[in-house]
PDB file of C-alpha atoms in Angstrom:
ATOM      1  CA  MET A   1      11.590 192.041  14.277  1.00  0.00           C
ATOM      2  CA  SER A   2       9.900 194.060  11.520  1.00  0.00           C
ATOM      3  CA  LEU A   3      11.151 193.227   8.067  1.00  0.00           C
ATOM      4  CA  LEU A   4       9.917 196.603   6.712  1.00  0.00           C
ATOM      5  CA  ARG A   5      12.636 198.867   5.341  1.00  0.00           C
ATOM      6  CA  ARG A   6      13.072 202.068   7.381  1.00  0.00           C
ATOM      7  CA  LEU A   7      12.900 205.201   5.366  1.00  0.00           C
ATOM      8  CA  PRO A   8      15.793 207.663   5.763  1.00  0.00           C
ATOM      9  CA  ALA A   9      14.979 210.543   8.045  1.00  0.00           C
ATOM     10  CA  ALA A  10      13.702 213.646   6.197  1.00  0.00           C
ATOM     11  CA  ARG A  11      16.304 216.308   5.771  1.00  0.00           C
ATOM     12  CA  PRO A  12      15.570 219.649   7.310  1.00  0.00           C
ATOM     13  CA  LEU A  13      14.700 222.489   4.930  1.00  0.00           C
ATOM     14  CA  ARG A  14      17.356 225.099   4.403  1.00  0.00           C
ATOM     15  CA  THR A  15      16.484 228.431   5.924  1.00  0.00           C
ATOM     16  CA  MET A  16      16.358 231.474   3.797  1.00  0.00           C
ATOM     17  CA  SER A  17      19.384 232.963   5.441  1.00  0.00           C
ATOM     18  CA  GLY A  18      21.356 229.844   4.672  1.00  0.00           C
ATOM     19  CA  VAL A  19      20.342 230.017   0.999  1.00  0.00           C
ATOM     20  CA  LEU A  20      21.243 233.742   0.844  1.00  0.00           C
ATOM     21  CA  ALA A  21      24.622 233.036   2.417  1.00  0.00           C
ATOM     22  CA  VAL A  22      25.342 230.270  -0.208  1.00  0.00           C
ATOM     23  CA  THR A  23      24.159 232.513  -3.003  1.00  0.00           C
ATOM     24  CA  GLY A  24      26.358 235.391  -1.855  1.00  0.00           C
ATOM     25  CA  ALA A  25      29.358 233.092  -1.595  1.00  0.00           C
ATOM     26  CA  SER A  26      28.694 231.744  -5.050  1.00  0.00           C
ATOM     27  CA  ALA A  27      28.586 235.323  -6.395  1.00  0.00           C
ATOM     28  CA  LEU A  28      31.941 236.236  -4.832  1.00  0.00           C
ATOM     29  CA  LEU A  29      33.565 233.072  -6.278  1.00  0.00           C
ATOM     30  CA  GLY A  30      31.956 233.658  -9.544  1.00  0.00           C
ATOM     31  CA  GLY A  31      33.486 237.083  -9.873  1.00  0.00           C
ATOM     32  CA  CYS A  32      36.792 235.531 -10.432  1.00  0.00           C
ATOM     33  CA  VAL A  33      35.691 233.797 -13.592  1.00  0.00           C
ATOM     34  CA  GLU A  34      35.126 235.685 -16.786  1.00  0.00           C
ATOM     35  CA  ALA A  35      31.686 235.425 -18.374  1.00  0.00           C
ATOM     36  CA  GLY A  36      31.338 232.572 -20.810  1.00  0.00           C
ATOM     37  CA  GLU A  37      34.254 230.489 -19.458  1.00  0.00           C
ATOM     38  CA  PRO A  38      33.435 226.976 -18.308  1.00  0.00           C
ATOM     39  CA  GLN A  39      33.310 226.430 -14.572  1.00  0.00           C
ATOM     40  CA  SER A  40      34.520 223.412 -12.743  1.00  0.00           C
ATOM     41  CA  ALA A  41      31.924 221.265 -10.998  1.00  0.00           C
ATOM     42  CA  GLY A  42      34.494 219.868  -8.653  1.00  0.00           C
ATOM     43  CA  HIS A  43      35.929 216.352  -8.413  1.00  0.00           C
ATOM     44  CA  ALA A  44      33.544 213.620  -9.631  1.00  0.00           C
ATOM     45  CA  SER A  45      32.689 211.004  -7.096  1.00  0.00           C
ATOM     46  CA  VAL A  46      34.001 207.487  -7.746  1.00  0.00           C
ATOM     47  CA  ALA A  47      31.312 204.878  -8.144  1.00  0.00           C
ATOM     48  CA  PRO A  48      31.685 202.208  -5.390  1.00  0.00           C
ATOM     49  CA  ALA A  49      32.195 198.671  -6.425  1.00  0.00           C
ATOM     50  CA  PRO A  50      29.447 196.195  -5.775  1.00  0.00           C
ATOM     51  CA  VAL A  51      29.426 194.684  -2.324  1.00  0.00           C
ATOM     52  CA  ARG A  52      27.953 191.261  -1.912  1.00  0.00           C
ATOM     53  CA  LEU A  53      25.779 190.741   1.232  1.00  0.00           C
ATOM     54  CA  TRP A  54      26.138 187.504   3.274  1.00  0.00           C
ATOM     55  CA  PRO A  55      29.181 186.233   1.206  1.00  0.00           C
ATOM     56  CA  GLU A  56      29.493 183.308   3.506  1.00  0.00           C
ATOM     57  CA  LYS A  57      26.211 181.864   2.320  1.00  0.00           C
ATOM     58  CA  PRO A  58      26.306 179.497  -0.731  1.00  0.00           C
ATOM     59  CA  PRO A  59      24.268 180.523  -3.765  1.00  0.00           C
ATOM     60  CA  ALA A  60      21.015 178.823  -4.463  1.00  0.00           C
ATOM     61  CA  PRO A  61      21.227 175.684  -6.799  1.00  0.00           C
ATOM     62  CA  ARG A  62      20.215 176.010 -10.407  1.00  0.00           C
ATOM     63  CA  PRO A  63      16.451 175.188 -10.841  1.00  0.00           C
ATOM     64  CA  ALA A  64      15.851 171.586 -11.809  1.00  0.00           C
ATOM     65  CA  PRO A  65      15.213 171.009 -15.458  1.00  0.00           C
ATOM     66  CA  ASP A  66      11.769 169.438 -14.814  1.00  0.00           C
ATOM     67  CA  TRP A  67      10.539 172.962 -13.925  1.00  0.00           C
ATOM     68  CA  TYR A  68      10.329 173.453 -17.677  1.00  0.00           C
ATOM     69  CA  GLY A  69       9.898 170.036 -19.114  1.00  0.00           C
ATOM     70  CA  PRO A  70      11.540 166.555 -19.028  1.00  0.00           C
ATOM     71  CA  GLU A  71      14.659 165.920 -16.920  1.00  0.00           C
ATOM     72  CA  GLU A  72      16.149 164.020 -19.881  1.00  0.00           C
ATOM     73  CA  PRO A  73      15.424 163.572 -23.549  1.00  0.00           C
ATOM     74  CA  THR A  74      12.156 161.621 -23.756  1.00  0.00           C
ATOM     75  CA  PRO A  75      11.625 159.253 -26.826  1.00  0.00           C
ATOM     76  CA  LEU A  76       8.033 159.457 -28.022  1.00  0.00           C
ATOM     77  CA  PRO A  77       6.545 155.944 -28.700  1.00  0.00           C
ATOM     78  CA  GLY A  78       4.142 155.201 -31.331  1.00  0.00           C
ATOM     79  CA  LEU A  79       5.942 156.955 -34.188  1.00  0.00           C
ATOM     80  CA  PRO A  80       8.117 155.523 -36.930  1.00  0.00           C
ATOM     81  CA  GLU A  81      11.928 155.985 -36.756  1.00  0.00           C
ATOM     82  CA  VAL A  82      13.547 158.543 -38.906  1.00  0.00           C
ATOM     83  CA  PRO A  83      17.068 157.380 -39.759  1.00  0.00           C
ATOM     84  CA  SER A  84      17.768 160.629 -41.808  1.00  0.00           C
ATOM     85  CA  GLY A  85      17.245 162.713 -38.788  1.00  0.00           C
ATOM     86  CA  ASP A  86      14.944 165.042 -40.722  1.00  0.00           C
ATOM     87  CA  ILE A  87      11.920 165.567 -38.457  1.00  0.00           C
ATOM     88  CA  ARG A  88      10.036 167.223 -41.394  1.00  0.00           C
ATOM     89  CA  GLN A  89       9.454 163.707 -42.742  1.00  0.00           C
ATOM     90  CA  LEU A  90       6.863 163.228 -39.901  1.00  0.00           C
ATOM     91  CA  ASP A  91       3.402 164.710 -39.895  1.00  0.00           C
ATOM     92  CA  ALA A  92       3.205 167.322 -36.923  1.00  0.00           C
ATOM     93  CA  ASP A  93      -0.372 166.142 -36.206  1.00  0.00           C
ATOM     94  CA  SER A  94       0.840 162.661 -35.630  1.00  0.00           C
ATOM     95  CA  VAL A  95       3.449 163.907 -33.176  1.00  0.00           C
ATOM     96  CA  VAL A  96       0.708 165.783 -31.238  1.00  0.00           C
ATOM     97  CA  ALA A  97      -1.467 162.663 -31.068  1.00  0.00           C
ATOM     98  CA  ALA A  98       1.360 160.520 -29.988  1.00  0.00           C
ATOM     99  CA  GLN A  99       2.257 162.908 -27.239  1.00  0.00           C
ATOM    100  CA  ILE A 100      -1.178 163.072 -25.928  1.00  0.00           C
ATOM    101  CA  ALA A 101      -1.460 159.230 -25.934  1.00  0.00           C
ATOM    102  CA  ALA A 102       1.840 158.916 -24.121  1.00  0.00           C
ATOM    103  CA  ASP A 103       0.816 161.421 -21.414  1.00  0.00           C
ATOM    104  CA  ALA A 104      -2.393 159.433 -20.922  1.00  0.00           C
ATOM    105  CA  ARG A 105      -0.541 156.167 -20.374  1.00  0.00           C
ATOM    106  CA  ARG A 106       1.729 157.888 -17.922  1.00  0.00           C
ATOM    107  CA  GLN A 107      -1.392 159.282 -16.197  1.00  0.00           C
ATOM    108  CA  ARG A 108      -0.059 162.836 -16.754  1.00  0.00           C
ATOM    109  CA  PRO A 109      -2.402 164.298 -19.336  1.00  0.00           C
ATOM    110  CA  ALA A 110      -1.570 167.815 -20.489  1.00  0.00           C
ATOM    111  CA  PHE A 111      -5.136 168.561 -21.374  1.00  0.00           C
ATOM    112  CA  ASP A 112      -8.668 167.766 -20.217  1.00  0.00           C
ATOM    113  CA  GLU A 113     -11.096 165.714 -22.312  1.00  0.00           C
ATOM    114  CA  ASN A 114     -12.770 168.728 -23.870  1.00  0.00           C
ATOM    115  CA  MET A 115      -9.424 170.018 -25.018  1.00  0.00           C
ATOM    116  CA  GLN A 116      -8.349 166.682 -26.386  1.00  0.00           C
ATOM    117  CA  LYS A 117     -11.564 166.443 -28.432  1.00  0.00           C
ATOM    118  CA  ARG A 118     -10.838 169.891 -29.906  1.00  0.00           C
ATOM    119  CA  ILE A 119      -7.437 168.761 -30.962  1.00  0.00           C
ATOM    120  CA  SER A 120      -8.737 165.542 -32.454  1.00  0.00           C
ATOM    121  CA  ARG A 121     -11.190 167.561 -34.563  1.00  0.00           C
ATOM    122  CA  CYS A 122      -8.502 169.848 -36.066  1.00  0.00           C
ATOM    123  CA  SER A 123      -8.609 168.224 -39.478  1.00  0.00           C
ATOM    124  CA  ALA A 124     -12.350 168.557 -39.681  1.00  0.00           C
ATOM    125  CA  GLU A 125     -12.566 171.985 -38.021  1.00  0.00           C
ATOM    126  CA  PRO A 126      -9.385 173.838 -38.822  1.00  0.00           C
ATOM    127  CA  ASP A 127     -10.891 177.216 -37.848  1.00  0.00           C
ATOM    128  CA  GLN A 128     -11.443 175.961 -34.300  1.00  0.00           C
ATOM    129  CA  CYS A 129      -8.195 174.058 -34.013  1.00  0.00           C
ATOM    130  CA  PRO A 130      -5.985 175.162 -30.972  1.00  0.00           C
ATOM    131  CA  VAL A 131      -2.843 173.790 -32.495  1.00  0.00           C
ATOM    132  CA  ARG A 132      -0.825 176.435 -34.204  1.00  0.00           C
ATOM    133  CA  THR A 133       0.985 175.927 -37.502  1.00  0.00           C
ATOM    134  CA  PRO A 134       4.205 173.919 -36.778  1.00  0.00           C
ATOM    135  CA  GLU A 135       7.444 175.734 -36.839  1.00  0.00           C
ATOM    136  CA  TYR A 136      10.898 174.297 -37.713  1.00  0.00           C
ATOM    137  CA  LYS A 137      14.056 175.926 -36.369  1.00  0.00           C
ATOM    138  CA  ASP A 138      17.564 174.633 -35.552  1.00  0.00           C
ATOM    139  CA  LEU A 139      17.814 175.030 -31.777  1.00  0.00           C
ATOM    140  CA  THR A 140      20.526 172.489 -31.133  1.00  0.00           C
ATOM    141  CA  GLY A 141      23.079 173.825 -33.477  1.00  0.00           C
ATOM    142  CA  ASP A 142      23.526 170.456 -35.332  1.00  0.00           C
ATOM    143  CA  GLY A 143      22.368 171.845 -38.650  1.00  0.00           C
ATOM    144  CA  LYS A 144      18.944 170.124 -38.480  1.00  0.00           C
ATOM    145  CA  ASP A 145      15.722 171.710 -37.575  1.00  0.00           C
ATOM    146  CA  GLU A 146      13.715 170.912 -34.534  1.00  0.00           C
ATOM    147  CA  LEU A 147       9.814 170.803 -34.500  1.00  0.00           C
ATOM    148  CA  ILE A 148       8.121 173.560 -32.416  1.00  0.00           C
ATOM    149  CA  ILE A 149       4.521 172.945 -31.609  1.00  0.00           C
ATOM    150  CA  GLY A 150       2.187 175.516 -29.840  1.00  0.00           C
ATOM    151  CA  ILE A 151      -1.168 174.601 -28.548  1.00  0.00           C
ATOM    152  CA  GLU A 152      -3.486 177.368 -27.347  1.00  0.00           C
ATOM    153  CA  GLU A 153      -5.286 176.633 -24.075  1.00  0.00           C
ATOM    154  CA  ARG A 154      -7.994 178.700 -22.357  1.00  0.00           C
ATOM    155  CA  GLN A 155      -7.124 181.903 -20.453  1.00  0.00           C
ATOM    156  CA  HIS A 156      -4.541 182.757 -23.206  1.00  0.00           C
ATOM    157  CA  ALA A 157      -2.098 179.993 -22.117  1.00  0.00           C
ATOM    158  CA  LEU A 158       0.131 178.401 -24.665  1.00  0.00           C
ATOM    159  CA  VAL A 159       1.702 174.974 -24.393  1.00  0.00           C
ATOM    160  CA  LEU A 160       5.013 174.716 -26.081  1.00  0.00           C
ATOM    161  CA  TRP A 161       6.511 171.338 -27.168  1.00  0.00           C
ATOM    162  CA  VAL A 162       9.878 170.979 -28.938  1.00  0.00           C
ATOM    163  CA  TYR A 163      11.077 167.709 -30.509  1.00  0.00           C
ATOM    164  CA  ARG A 164      14.214 166.507 -32.305  1.00  0.00           C
ATOM    165  CA  ILE A 165      15.330 163.284 -33.841  1.00  0.00           C
ATOM    166  CA  ARG A 166      17.818 161.544 -31.583  1.00  0.00           C
ATOM    167  CA  ASN A 167      19.162 158.072 -32.690  1.00  0.00           C
ATOM    168  CA  GLY A 168      16.347 157.831 -35.228  1.00  0.00           C
ATOM    169  CA  ALA A 169      13.520 158.441 -32.600  1.00  0.00           C
ATOM    170  CA  VAL A 170      11.281 161.452 -32.110  1.00  0.00           C
ATOM    171  CA  THR A 171      12.443 162.882 -28.787  1.00  0.00           C
ATOM    172  CA  GLN A 172      10.859 165.654 -26.666  1.00  0.00           C
ATOM    173  CA  ILE A 173      13.343 168.248 -25.388  1.00  0.00           C
ATOM    174  CA  LEU A 174      11.073 170.930 -24.065  1.00  0.00           C
ATOM    175  CA  ASN A 175       7.641 170.914 -22.506  1.00  0.00           C
ATOM    176  CA  THR A 176       6.427 174.279 -21.006  1.00  0.00           C
ATOM    177  CA  VAL A 177       3.416 176.501 -20.734  1.00  0.00           C
ATOM    178  CA  GLY A 178       2.798 180.199 -20.143  1.00  0.00           C
ATOM    179  CA  ARG A 179       0.581 183.161 -20.853  1.00  0.00           C
ATOM    180  CA  VAL A 180       2.488 184.015 -23.869  1.00  0.00           C
ATOM    181  CA  LEU A 181       2.661 187.353 -25.558  1.00  0.00           C
ATOM    182  CA  SER A 182       5.142 186.311 -28.200  1.00  0.00           C
ATOM    183  CA  VAL A 183       7.660 183.444 -29.062  1.00  0.00           C
ATOM    184  CA  GLU A 184      10.762 184.019 -31.053  1.00  0.00           C
ATOM    185  CA  VAL A 185      14.000 182.375 -31.978  1.00  0.00           C
ATOM    186  CA  ALA A 186      17.197 184.391 -31.572  1.00  0.00           C
ATOM    187  CA  ASP A 187      20.663 182.969 -32.191  1.00  0.00           C
ATOM    188  CA  GLY A 188      19.349 179.440 -31.498  1.00  0.00           C
ATOM    189  CA  ASP A 189      17.605 180.337 -28.240  1.00  0.00           C
ATOM    190  CA  LEU A 190      13.838 180.140 -27.814  1.00  0.00           C
ATOM    191  CA  VAL A 191      12.596 183.364 -26.257  1.00  0.00           C
ATOM    192  CA  MET A 192       9.191 183.346 -24.606  1.00  0.00           C
ATOM    193  CA  ARG A 193       7.633 186.661 -23.514  1.00  0.00           C
ATOM    194  CA  GLU A 194       4.733 186.460 -21.022  1.00  0.00           C
ATOM    195  CA  SER A 195       2.358 188.825 -19.437  1.00  0.00           C
ATOM    196  CA  SER A 196       3.228 189.838 -15.963  1.00  0.00           C
ATOM    197  CA  ASP A 197       1.180 190.783 -12.877  1.00  0.00           C
ATOM    198  CA  SER A 198       3.354 193.926 -12.556  1.00  0.00           C
ATOM    199  CA  ALA A 199       1.944 196.807 -14.446  1.00  0.00           C
ATOM    200  CA  GLY A 200       4.092 197.965 -17.327  1.00  0.00           C
ATOM    201  CA  TYR A 201       6.273 194.859 -17.316  1.00  0.00           C
ATOM    202  CA  GLU A 202       6.507 191.563 -19.036  1.00  0.00           C
ATOM    203  CA  ALA A 203       8.444 188.343 -18.262  1.00  0.00           C
ATOM    204  CA  ARG A 204      11.099 187.150 -20.688  1.00  0.00           C
ATOM    205  CA  THR A 205      12.304 183.588 -20.465  1.00  0.00           C
ATOM    206  CA  VAL A 206      15.210 182.261 -22.645  1.00  0.00           C
ATOM    207  CA  PHE A 207      15.437 178.512 -23.315  1.00  0.00           C
ATOM    208  CA  SER A 208      18.819 177.185 -24.636  1.00  0.00           C
ATOM    209  CA  TRP A 209      20.075 173.869 -25.765  1.00  0.00           C
ATOM    210  CA  ASP A 210      22.053 172.090 -23.039  1.00  0.00           C
ATOM    211  CA  SER A 211      24.411 169.557 -24.692  1.00  0.00           C
ATOM    212  CA  ALA A 212      25.102 167.919 -21.329  1.00  0.00           C
ATOM    213  CA  HIS A 213      21.482 167.176 -20.581  1.00  0.00           C
ATOM    214  CA  GLN A 214      20.433 166.948 -24.256  1.00  0.00           C
ATOM    215  CA  ILE A 215      17.305 169.123 -23.547  1.00  0.00           C
ATOM    216  CA  MET A 216      16.357 172.745 -23.776  1.00  0.00           C
ATOM    217  CA  MET A 217      16.806 174.443 -20.342  1.00  0.00           C
ATOM    218  CA  SER A 218      15.986 177.818 -19.000  1.00  0.00           C
ATOM    219  CA  LYS A 219      19.048 179.983 -19.225  1.00  0.00           C
ATOM    220  CA  GLU A 220      17.593 183.207 -17.807  1.00  0.00           C
ATOM    221  CA  MET A 221      14.389 184.899 -16.858  1.00  0.00           C
ATOM    222  CA  GLU A 222      13.936 188.540 -16.359  1.00  0.00           C
ATOM    223  CA  TYR A 223      11.279 191.312 -16.416  1.00  0.00           C
ATOM    224  CA  ASP A 224      11.367 193.923 -19.048  1.00  0.00           C
ATOM    225  CA  ARG A 225       9.244 196.986 -19.708  1.00  0.00           C
ATOM    226  CA  LYS A 226       6.380 196.129 -22.118  1.00  0.00           C
ATOM    227  CA  THR A 227       7.142 196.929 -25.699  1.00  0.00           C
ATOM    228  CA  LEU A 228       4.554 199.427 -27.051  1.00  0.00           C
ATOM    229  CA  ALA A 229       2.999 198.413 -30.453  1.00  0.00           C
ATOM    230  CA  PRO A 230       3.765 200.969 -33.167  1.00  0.00           C
ATOM    231  CA  SER A 231       1.170 203.603 -33.880  1.00  0.00           C
ATOM    232  CA  PRO A 232      -0.769 203.030 -37.133  1.00  0.00           C
ATOM    233  CA  GLU A 233      -0.032 205.227 -40.109  1.00  0.00           C
ATOM    234  CA  PRO A 234      -2.412 208.086 -40.757  1.00  0.00           C
ATOM    235  CA  GLY A 235      -5.368 206.910 -42.748  1.00  0.00           C
ATOM    236  CA  GLN A 236      -5.027 203.272 -41.821  1.00  0.00           C
TER     237      GLN A 236
END
């Protein structure tokens, strides 16, 4: 059976006589209304309520958390404990190095050898460093900032790692990657906008803190029309 949608049959064109008949009837009816008075457009049609198709079928389950990172909060070994819970006390570069080492031990490296070398030379070659300046924002609502790390890969991809202090240990709560146009924090949510294969649109993914799983999870993903950059001022 073909899955293509059938287009509705084309409506026949009105004949000239039919148009004249309608026009004449409108003129006769219009003669009963004084000029300048508003005319009724008739009864407005009532919008139908949404109708769910295949209601007997159960909805799809929520995507597993490991689509966007760890299934559970993952303590990062090789770093000192932080009893105060202030992640700013740790150097962000040491967190990146510890994460790369941990991924290598699990045989799940996030980067190839060339990329790892670039990251290791960040202190000596800051202009060539793919690691962005670390950001600190409260994403869990506990009044303490989380560490947000962005690492630029080839082909305009950006790896996003988010960490918090949990029971004194540095713990990863988000690990994702995308062709990112922008990243922002809005009302505690981490919003990632990505380029889309659909012309004129961009993907928008919202990550929110899930207190039950103790990680950041994807709350919603949608496609928006691309936001146009403001035009430069004259003379700029």
